[in-house]
Short mmCIF file of C-alpha atoms and ligand atoms in Angstrom, two decimals:
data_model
loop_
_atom_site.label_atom_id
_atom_site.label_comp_id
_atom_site.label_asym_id
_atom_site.label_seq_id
_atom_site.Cartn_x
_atom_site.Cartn_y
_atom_site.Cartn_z
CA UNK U 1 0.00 0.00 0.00
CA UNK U 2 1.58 3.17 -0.78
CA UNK U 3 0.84 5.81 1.64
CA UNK U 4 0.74 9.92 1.59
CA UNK U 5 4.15 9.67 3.15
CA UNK U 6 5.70 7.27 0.46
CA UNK U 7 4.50 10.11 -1.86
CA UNK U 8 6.14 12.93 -0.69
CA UNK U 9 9.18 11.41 -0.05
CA UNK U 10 9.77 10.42 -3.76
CA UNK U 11 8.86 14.19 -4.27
CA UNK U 12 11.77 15.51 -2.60
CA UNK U 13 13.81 14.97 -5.49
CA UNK U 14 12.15 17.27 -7.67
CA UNK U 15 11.86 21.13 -7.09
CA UNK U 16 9.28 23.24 -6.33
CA UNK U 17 7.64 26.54 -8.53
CA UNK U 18 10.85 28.16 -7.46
CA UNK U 19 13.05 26.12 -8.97
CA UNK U 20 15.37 25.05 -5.77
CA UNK U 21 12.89 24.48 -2.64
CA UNK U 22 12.01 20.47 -3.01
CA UNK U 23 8.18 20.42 -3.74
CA UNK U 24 6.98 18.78 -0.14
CA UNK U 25 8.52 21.73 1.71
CA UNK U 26 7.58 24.33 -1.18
CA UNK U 27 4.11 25.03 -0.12
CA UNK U 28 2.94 24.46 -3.66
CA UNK U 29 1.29 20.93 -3.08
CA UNK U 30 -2.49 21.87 -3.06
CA UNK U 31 -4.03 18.35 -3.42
CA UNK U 32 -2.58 14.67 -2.81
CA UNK U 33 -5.29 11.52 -3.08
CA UNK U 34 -4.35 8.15 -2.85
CA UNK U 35 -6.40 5.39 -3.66
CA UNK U 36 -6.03 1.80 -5.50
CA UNK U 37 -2.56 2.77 -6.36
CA UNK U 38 -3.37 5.73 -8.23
CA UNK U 39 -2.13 8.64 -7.08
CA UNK U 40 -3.73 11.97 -7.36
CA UNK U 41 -1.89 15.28 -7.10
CA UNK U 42 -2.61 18.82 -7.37
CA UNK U 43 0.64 21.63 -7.57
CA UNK U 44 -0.80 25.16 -7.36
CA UNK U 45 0.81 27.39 -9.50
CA UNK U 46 0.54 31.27 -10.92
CA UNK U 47 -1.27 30.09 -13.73
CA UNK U 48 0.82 32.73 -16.24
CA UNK U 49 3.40 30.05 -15.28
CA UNK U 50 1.79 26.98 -16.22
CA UNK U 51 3.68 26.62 -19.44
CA UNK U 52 7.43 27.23 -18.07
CA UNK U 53 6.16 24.52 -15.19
CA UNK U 54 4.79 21.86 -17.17
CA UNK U 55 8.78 20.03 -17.01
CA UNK U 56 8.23 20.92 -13.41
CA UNK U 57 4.84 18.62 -13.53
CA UNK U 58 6.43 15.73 -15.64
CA UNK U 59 8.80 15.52 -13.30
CA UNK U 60 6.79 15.12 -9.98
CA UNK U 61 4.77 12.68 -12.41
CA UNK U 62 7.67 10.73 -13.08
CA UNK U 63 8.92 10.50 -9.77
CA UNK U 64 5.63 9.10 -8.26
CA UNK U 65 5.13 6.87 -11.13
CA UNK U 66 8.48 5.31 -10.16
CA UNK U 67 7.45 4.51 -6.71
CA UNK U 68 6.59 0.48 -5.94
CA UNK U 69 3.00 -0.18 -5.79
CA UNK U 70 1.70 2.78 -8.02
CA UNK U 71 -0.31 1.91 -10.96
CA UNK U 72 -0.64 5.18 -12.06
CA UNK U 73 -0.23 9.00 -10.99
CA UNK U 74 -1.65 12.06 -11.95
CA UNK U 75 -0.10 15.63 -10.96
CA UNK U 76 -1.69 18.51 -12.43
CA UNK U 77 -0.93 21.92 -12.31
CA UNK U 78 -3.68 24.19 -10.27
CA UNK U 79 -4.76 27.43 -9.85
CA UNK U 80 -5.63 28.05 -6.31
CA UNK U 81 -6.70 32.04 -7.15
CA UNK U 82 -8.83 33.05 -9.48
CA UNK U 83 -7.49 35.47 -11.69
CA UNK U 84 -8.94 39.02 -10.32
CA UNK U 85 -12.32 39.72 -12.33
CA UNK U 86 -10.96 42.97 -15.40
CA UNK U 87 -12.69 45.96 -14.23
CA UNK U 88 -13.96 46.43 -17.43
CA UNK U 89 -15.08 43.20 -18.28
CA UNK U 90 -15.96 42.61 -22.51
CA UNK U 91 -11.99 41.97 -23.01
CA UNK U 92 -13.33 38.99 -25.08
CA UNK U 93 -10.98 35.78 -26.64
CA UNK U 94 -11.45 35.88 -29.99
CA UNK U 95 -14.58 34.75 -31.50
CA UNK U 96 -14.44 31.04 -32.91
CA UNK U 97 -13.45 31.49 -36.72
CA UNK U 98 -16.79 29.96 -38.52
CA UNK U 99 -19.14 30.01 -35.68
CA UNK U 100 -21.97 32.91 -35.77
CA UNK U 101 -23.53 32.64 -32.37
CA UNK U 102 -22.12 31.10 -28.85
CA UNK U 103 -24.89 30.78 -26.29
CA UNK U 104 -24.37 29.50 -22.42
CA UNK U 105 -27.39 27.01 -20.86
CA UNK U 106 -26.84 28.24 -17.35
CA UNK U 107 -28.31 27.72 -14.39
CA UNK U 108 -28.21 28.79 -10.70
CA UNK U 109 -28.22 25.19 -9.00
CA UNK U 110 -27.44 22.31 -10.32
CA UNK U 111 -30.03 18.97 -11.62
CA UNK U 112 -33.18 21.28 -12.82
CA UNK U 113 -32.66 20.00 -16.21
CA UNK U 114 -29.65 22.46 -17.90
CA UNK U 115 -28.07 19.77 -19.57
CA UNK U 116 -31.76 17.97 -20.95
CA UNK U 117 -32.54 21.26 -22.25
CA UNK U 118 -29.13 22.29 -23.85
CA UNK U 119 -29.21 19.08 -25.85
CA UNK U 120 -33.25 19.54 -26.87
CA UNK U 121 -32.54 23.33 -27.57
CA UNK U 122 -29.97 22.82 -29.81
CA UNK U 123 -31.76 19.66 -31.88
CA UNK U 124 -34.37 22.74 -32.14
CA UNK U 125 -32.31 24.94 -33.24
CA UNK U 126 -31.00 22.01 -35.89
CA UNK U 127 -33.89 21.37 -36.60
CA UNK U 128 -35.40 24.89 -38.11
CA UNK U 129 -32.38 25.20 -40.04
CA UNK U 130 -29.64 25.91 -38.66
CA UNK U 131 -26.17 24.24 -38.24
CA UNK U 132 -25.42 23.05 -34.16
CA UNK U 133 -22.77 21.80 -32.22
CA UNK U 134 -23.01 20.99 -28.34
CA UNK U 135 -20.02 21.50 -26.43
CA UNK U 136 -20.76 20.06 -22.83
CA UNK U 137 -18.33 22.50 -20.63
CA UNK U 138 -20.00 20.42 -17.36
CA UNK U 139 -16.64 19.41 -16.37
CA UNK U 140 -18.02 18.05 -12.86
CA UNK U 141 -21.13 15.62 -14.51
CA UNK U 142 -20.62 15.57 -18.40
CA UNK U 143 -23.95 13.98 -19.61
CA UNK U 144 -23.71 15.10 -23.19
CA UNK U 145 -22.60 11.68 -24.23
CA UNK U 146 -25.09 9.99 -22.15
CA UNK U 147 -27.98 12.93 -23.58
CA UNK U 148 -26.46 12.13 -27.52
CA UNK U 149 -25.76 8.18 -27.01
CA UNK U 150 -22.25 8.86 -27.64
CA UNK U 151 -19.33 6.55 -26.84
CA UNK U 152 -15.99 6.63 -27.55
CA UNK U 153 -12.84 9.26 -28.01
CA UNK U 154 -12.64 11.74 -30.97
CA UNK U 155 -10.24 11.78 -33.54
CA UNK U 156 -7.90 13.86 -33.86
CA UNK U 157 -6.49 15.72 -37.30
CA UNK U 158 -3.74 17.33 -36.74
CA UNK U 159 -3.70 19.80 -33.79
CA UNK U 160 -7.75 19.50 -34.17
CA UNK U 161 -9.78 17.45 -32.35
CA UNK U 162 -13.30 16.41 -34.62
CA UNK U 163 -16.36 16.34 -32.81
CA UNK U 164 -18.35 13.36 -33.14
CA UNK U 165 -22.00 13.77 -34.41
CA UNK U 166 -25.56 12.88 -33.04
CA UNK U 167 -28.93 13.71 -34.68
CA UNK U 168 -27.38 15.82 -36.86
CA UNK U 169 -25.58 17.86 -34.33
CA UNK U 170 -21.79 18.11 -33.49
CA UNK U 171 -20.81 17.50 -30.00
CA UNK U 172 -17.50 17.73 -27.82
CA UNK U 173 -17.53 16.75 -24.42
CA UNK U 174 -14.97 16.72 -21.77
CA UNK U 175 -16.33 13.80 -20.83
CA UNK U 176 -15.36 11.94 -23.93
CA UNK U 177 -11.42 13.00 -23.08
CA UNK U 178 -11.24 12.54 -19.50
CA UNK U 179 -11.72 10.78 -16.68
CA UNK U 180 -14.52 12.17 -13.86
CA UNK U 181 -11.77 11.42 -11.61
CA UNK U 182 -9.04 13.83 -13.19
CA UNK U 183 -11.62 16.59 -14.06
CA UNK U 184 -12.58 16.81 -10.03
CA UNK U 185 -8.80 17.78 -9.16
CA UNK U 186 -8.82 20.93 -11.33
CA UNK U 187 -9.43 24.22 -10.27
CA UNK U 188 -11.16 27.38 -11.14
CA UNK U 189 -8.78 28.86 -13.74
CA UNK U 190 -7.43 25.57 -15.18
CA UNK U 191 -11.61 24.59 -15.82
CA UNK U 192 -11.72 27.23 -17.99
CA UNK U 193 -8.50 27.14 -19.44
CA UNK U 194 -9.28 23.63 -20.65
CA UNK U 195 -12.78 24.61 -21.88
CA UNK U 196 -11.64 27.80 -23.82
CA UNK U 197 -8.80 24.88 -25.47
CA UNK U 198 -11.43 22.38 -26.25
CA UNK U 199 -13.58 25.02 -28.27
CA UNK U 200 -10.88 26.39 -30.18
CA UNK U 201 -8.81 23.39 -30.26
CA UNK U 202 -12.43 21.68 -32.08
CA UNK U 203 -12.90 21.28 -36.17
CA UNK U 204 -16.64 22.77 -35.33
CA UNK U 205 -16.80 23.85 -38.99
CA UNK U 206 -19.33 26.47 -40.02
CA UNK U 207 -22.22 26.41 -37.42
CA UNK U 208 -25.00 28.98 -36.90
CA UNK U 209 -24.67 28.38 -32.99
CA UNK U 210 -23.11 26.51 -30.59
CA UNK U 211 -25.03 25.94 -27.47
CA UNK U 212 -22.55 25.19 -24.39
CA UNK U 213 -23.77 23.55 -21.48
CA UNK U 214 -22.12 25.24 -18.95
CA UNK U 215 -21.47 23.51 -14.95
CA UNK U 216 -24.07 24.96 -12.36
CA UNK U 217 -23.87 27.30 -10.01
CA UNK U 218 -22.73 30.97 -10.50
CA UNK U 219 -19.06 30.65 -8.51
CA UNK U 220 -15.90 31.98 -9.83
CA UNK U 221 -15.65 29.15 -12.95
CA UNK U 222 -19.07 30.20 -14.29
CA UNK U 223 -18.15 34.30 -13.95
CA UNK U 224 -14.89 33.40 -15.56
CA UNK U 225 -16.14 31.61 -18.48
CA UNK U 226 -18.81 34.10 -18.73
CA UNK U 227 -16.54 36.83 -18.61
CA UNK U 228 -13.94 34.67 -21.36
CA UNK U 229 -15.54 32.89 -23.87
CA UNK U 230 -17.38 35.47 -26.67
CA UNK U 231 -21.26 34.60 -25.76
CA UNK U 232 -23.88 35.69 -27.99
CA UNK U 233 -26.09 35.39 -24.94
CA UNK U 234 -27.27 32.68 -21.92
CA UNK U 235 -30.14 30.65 -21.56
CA UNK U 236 -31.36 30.61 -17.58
CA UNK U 237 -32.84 26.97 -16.52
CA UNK U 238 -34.92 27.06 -14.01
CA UNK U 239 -37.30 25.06 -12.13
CA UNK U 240 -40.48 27.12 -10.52
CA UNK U 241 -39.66 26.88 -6.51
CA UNK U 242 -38.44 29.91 -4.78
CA UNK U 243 -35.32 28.14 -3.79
CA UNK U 244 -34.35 28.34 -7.40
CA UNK U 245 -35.32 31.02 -8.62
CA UNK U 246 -33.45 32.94 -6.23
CA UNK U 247 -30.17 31.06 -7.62
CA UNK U 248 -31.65 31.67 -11.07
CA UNK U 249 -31.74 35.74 -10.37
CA UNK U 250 -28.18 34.94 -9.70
CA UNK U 251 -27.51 33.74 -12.77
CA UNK U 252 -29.00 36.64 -14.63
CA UNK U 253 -27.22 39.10 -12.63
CA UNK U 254 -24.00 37.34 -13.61
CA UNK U 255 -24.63 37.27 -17.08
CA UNK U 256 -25.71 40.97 -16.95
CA UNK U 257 -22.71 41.85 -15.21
CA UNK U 258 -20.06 40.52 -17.78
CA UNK U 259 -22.79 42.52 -20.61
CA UNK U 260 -23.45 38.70 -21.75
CA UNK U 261 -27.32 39.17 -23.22
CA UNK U 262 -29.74 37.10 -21.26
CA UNK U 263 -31.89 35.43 -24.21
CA UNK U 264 -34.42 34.63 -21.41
CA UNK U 265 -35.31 31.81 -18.57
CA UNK U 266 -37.30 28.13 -19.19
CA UNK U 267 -39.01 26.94 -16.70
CA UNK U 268 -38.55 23.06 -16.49
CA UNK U 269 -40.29 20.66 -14.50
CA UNK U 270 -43.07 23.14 -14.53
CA UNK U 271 -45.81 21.09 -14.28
CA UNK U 272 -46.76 17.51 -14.09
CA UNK U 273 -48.75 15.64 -16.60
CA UNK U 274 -49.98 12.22 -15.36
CA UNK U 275 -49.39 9.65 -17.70
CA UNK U 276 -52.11 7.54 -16.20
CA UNK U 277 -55.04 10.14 -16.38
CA UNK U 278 -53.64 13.17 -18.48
CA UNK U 279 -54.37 15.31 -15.62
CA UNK U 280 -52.25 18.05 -14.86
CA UNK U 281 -50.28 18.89 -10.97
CA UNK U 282 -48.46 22.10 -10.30
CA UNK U 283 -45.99 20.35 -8.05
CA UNK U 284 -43.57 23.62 -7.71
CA UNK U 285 -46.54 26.28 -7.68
CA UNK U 286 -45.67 26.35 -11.32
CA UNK U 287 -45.03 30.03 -13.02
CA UNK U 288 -42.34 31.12 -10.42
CA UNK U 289 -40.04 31.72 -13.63
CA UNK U 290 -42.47 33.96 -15.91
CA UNK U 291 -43.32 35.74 -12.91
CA UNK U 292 -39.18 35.85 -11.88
CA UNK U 293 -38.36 36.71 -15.46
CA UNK U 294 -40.79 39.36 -15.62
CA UNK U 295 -39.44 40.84 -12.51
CA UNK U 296 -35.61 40.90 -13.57
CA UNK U 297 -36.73 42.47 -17.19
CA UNK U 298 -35.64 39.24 -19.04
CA UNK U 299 -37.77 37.11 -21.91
CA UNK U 300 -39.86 34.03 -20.73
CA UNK U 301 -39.01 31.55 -23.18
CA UNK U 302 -41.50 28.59 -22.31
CA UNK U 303 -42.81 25.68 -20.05
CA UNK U 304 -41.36 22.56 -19.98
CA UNK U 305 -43.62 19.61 -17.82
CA UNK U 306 -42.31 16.80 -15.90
CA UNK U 307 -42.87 14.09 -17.57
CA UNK U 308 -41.28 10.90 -17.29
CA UNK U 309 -40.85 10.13 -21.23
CA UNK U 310 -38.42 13.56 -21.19
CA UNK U 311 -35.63 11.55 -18.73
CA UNK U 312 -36.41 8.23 -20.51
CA UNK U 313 -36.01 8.70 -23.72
CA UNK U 314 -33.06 11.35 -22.69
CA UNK U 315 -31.26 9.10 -21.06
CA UNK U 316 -31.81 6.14 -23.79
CA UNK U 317 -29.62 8.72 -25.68
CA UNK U 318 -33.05 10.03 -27.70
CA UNK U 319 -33.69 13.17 -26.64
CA UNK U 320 -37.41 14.43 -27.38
CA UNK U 321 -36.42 16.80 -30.21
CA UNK U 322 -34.31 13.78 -31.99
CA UNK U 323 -37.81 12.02 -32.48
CA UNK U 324 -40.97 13.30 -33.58
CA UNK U 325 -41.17 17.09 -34.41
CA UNK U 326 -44.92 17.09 -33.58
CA UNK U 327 -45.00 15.63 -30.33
CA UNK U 328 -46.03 17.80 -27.56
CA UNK U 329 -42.24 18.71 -25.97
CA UNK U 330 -40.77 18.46 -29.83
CA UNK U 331 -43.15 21.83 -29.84
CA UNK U 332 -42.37 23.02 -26.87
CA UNK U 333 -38.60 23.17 -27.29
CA UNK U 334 -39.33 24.45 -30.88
CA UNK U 335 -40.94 27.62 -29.25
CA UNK U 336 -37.83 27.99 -27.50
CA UNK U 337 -35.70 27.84 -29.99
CA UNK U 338 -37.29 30.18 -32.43
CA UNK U 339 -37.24 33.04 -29.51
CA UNK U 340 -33.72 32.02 -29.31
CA UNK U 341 -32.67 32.31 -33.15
CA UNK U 342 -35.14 35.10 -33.50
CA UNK U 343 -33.20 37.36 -30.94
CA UNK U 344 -29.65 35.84 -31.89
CA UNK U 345 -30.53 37.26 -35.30
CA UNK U 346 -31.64 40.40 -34.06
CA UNK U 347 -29.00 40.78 -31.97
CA UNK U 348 -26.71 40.50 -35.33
CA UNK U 349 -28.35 43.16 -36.43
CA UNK U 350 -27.99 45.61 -34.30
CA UNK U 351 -24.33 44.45 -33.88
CA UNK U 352 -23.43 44.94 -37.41
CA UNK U 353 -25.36 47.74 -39.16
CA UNK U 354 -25.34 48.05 -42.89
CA UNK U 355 -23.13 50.51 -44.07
CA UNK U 356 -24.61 52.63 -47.22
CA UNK U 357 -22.98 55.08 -49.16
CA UNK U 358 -25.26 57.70 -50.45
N1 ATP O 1 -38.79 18.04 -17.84
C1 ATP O 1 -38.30 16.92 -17.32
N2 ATP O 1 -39.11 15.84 -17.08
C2 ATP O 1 -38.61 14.71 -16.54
N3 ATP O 1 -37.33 14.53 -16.20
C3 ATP O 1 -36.49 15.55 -16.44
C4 ATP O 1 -36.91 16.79 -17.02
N4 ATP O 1 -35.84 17.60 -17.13
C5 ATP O 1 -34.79 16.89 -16.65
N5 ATP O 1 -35.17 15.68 -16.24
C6 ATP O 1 -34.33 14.63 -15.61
O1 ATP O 1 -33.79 15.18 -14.42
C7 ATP O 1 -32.43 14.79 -14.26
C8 ATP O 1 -31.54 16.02 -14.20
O2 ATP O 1 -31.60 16.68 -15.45
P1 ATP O 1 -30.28 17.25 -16.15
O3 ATP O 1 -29.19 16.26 -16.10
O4 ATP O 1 -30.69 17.79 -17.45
O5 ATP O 1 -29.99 18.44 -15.14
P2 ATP O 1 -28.72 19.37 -14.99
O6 ATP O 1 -29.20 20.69 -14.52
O7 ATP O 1 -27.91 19.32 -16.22
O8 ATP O 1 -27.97 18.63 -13.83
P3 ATP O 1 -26.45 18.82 -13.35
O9 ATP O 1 -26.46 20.00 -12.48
O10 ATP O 1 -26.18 17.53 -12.65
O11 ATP O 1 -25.63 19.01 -14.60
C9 ATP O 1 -32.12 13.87 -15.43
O12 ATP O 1 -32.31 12.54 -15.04
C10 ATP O 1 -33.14 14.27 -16.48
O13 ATP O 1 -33.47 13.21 -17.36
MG1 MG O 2 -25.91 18.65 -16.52
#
């Protein structure tokens, strides 16, 4: 059994950040995690440095890797502070060559149903005519795959990685290049270092929009990707009790903070229709979110029911929108999505005015 101890010891061969202090005494370890012979290690580091430290990293690697009874070790290089928010937010990353629109499924907490609805919005969006990819950004709980029915690892072409394709939409997930294991270890700014990499780093091709299903919660990962990645404008998932929609007014105020647009809230799980009798129960005291939305000055973009068919036939890898267009949630996400494209495109136009000479 190798223990914590056996660990740092084969550490104090290689040097810390600084270059001369061995990395046990350095004060740089951040995370260590033992268990079935994998080892599990976290350096934090300036993250400006993380290039000139990545030798640094191979090293430590190495060094544990050598040690009897380890199957396998994993150091990674963490940023323990956030990067201080710009004052003046709207310093943007350069948009994604070939992709019009970038939109963010947020929500305040997590399991109301962001991911269900990212993958049903943007077979919506597919499906009145425009080109989609889903990039699942959920580094915590990646369900993309699980959403599309997609298995396996992308190929890669070149320095590109190519997305693999579902319904007629193309989808990245972090889940499809990692383990859940080595995603937990990262921190704030590496999350959406690796995020920002995997949509650039992606042959996305010409798309109309790109929904990403962002992690929940509005903590420093969300603000930073928010504040990082070029959004067109956020989606707000919500589900109708108070608890949250007070995490969903977070959201917005996030979103309106960076100057991100907020394309409006859904209200899922708004209602439940019995599939026994067809009658109809407003578990949550449903309308919390077109009453919320009204109050923060933000579009209500529909109702969503609970209804067991949505998690079956999501999690059977057929979301609602991949079957039948006239079914009743098919219509319902449709809705959505035209609001969606309709103020995307407006939004276009107000962002690039036609030039005439006279
Ligand atoms: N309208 C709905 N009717 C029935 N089940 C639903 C509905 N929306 C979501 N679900 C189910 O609820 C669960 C949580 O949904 P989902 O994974 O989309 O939430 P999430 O907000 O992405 O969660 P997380 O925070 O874990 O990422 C899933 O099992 C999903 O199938
Ligand atoms: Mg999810």
């Amino acid at each position: 059994m190798v223990s914590d101890q056996d660990v740092l010891t084969a550490l104090q061969s290689v040097s810390g950040p600084d270059g001369k202090t061995p990395l046990p005494q350095s004060g740089a370890l951040s995370g260590l995690l033992v268990k079935d012979g994998k080892v599990y290690l976290s350096i934090a580091i300036d993250p400006r440095q993380s290039a000139a430290l990545e030798p640094m990293r191979a090293a430590a690697e190495a060094a544990v890797k050598k040690l009897a009874g380890v199957a396998n070790a994993l150091v990674s290089l963490t940023s323990e502070k956030e990067p201080p928010p710009p004052a003046k937010p709207v310093q943007r990353s350069i948009a994604l060559p070939g992709v019009s629109n970038i939109i963010a499924v947020s929500s305040g907490k997590g399991g109301v149903g962001k991911s269900t609805t990212s993958v049903n919005l943007a077979l919506a969006l597919s499906a009145l005519g425009w080109r989609v990819g889903i990039l699942d950004a959920d580094i915590y709980g990646p369900s993309v795959p699980r959403l599309l029915g997609l298995k396996g690892k992308p190929e890669t072409e070149g320095r590109t990685l190519k997305p693999l394709t579902a319904h007629g939409l193309k989808a990245m997930s972090i889940g499809f290049l990692v383990d859940e294991e080595e995603a937990i270890i990262w921190r704030g700014a590496m999350v959406v270092q690796a995020i920002q990499q995997l949509m650039r780093d992606v042959a996305w091709g010409e798309l109309d929009c790109l929904v990403v299903d962002m992690p929940p919660g509005t903590g420093d990962v969300q603000l930073s990707m928010a504040q990082n990645v070029p959004l067109a404008g956020a989606v707000i998932v919500s589900t109708p009790q108070d608890l949250a929609l007070i995490d969903a007014r977070r959201g917005v105020a996030m979103f309106k903070k960076v100057e991100v647009p907020v394309l409006g809230i859904v209200e899922n799980m708004s209602y439940f229709l019995c599939p026994h009798c067809g009658g109809r129960t407003d578990i949550f005291a449903h309308g919390g979110a077109r009453d919320a939305a009204a109050k923060f000055g933000v579009p209500f973009l529909g109702e969503v029911p609970l209804d067991m068919a949505i998690r079956e036939q999501s999690d059977s890898g057929h979301p609602v929108v991949a079957g039948d267009l006239e079914g009743q949630y098919a219509k319902i996400y449709l809705a959505i999505a035209a609001q969606v494209k309709a103020s995307l495109e407006k939004g276009h136009a107000r962002a690039a005015p036609k030039i005439t000479i006279e």
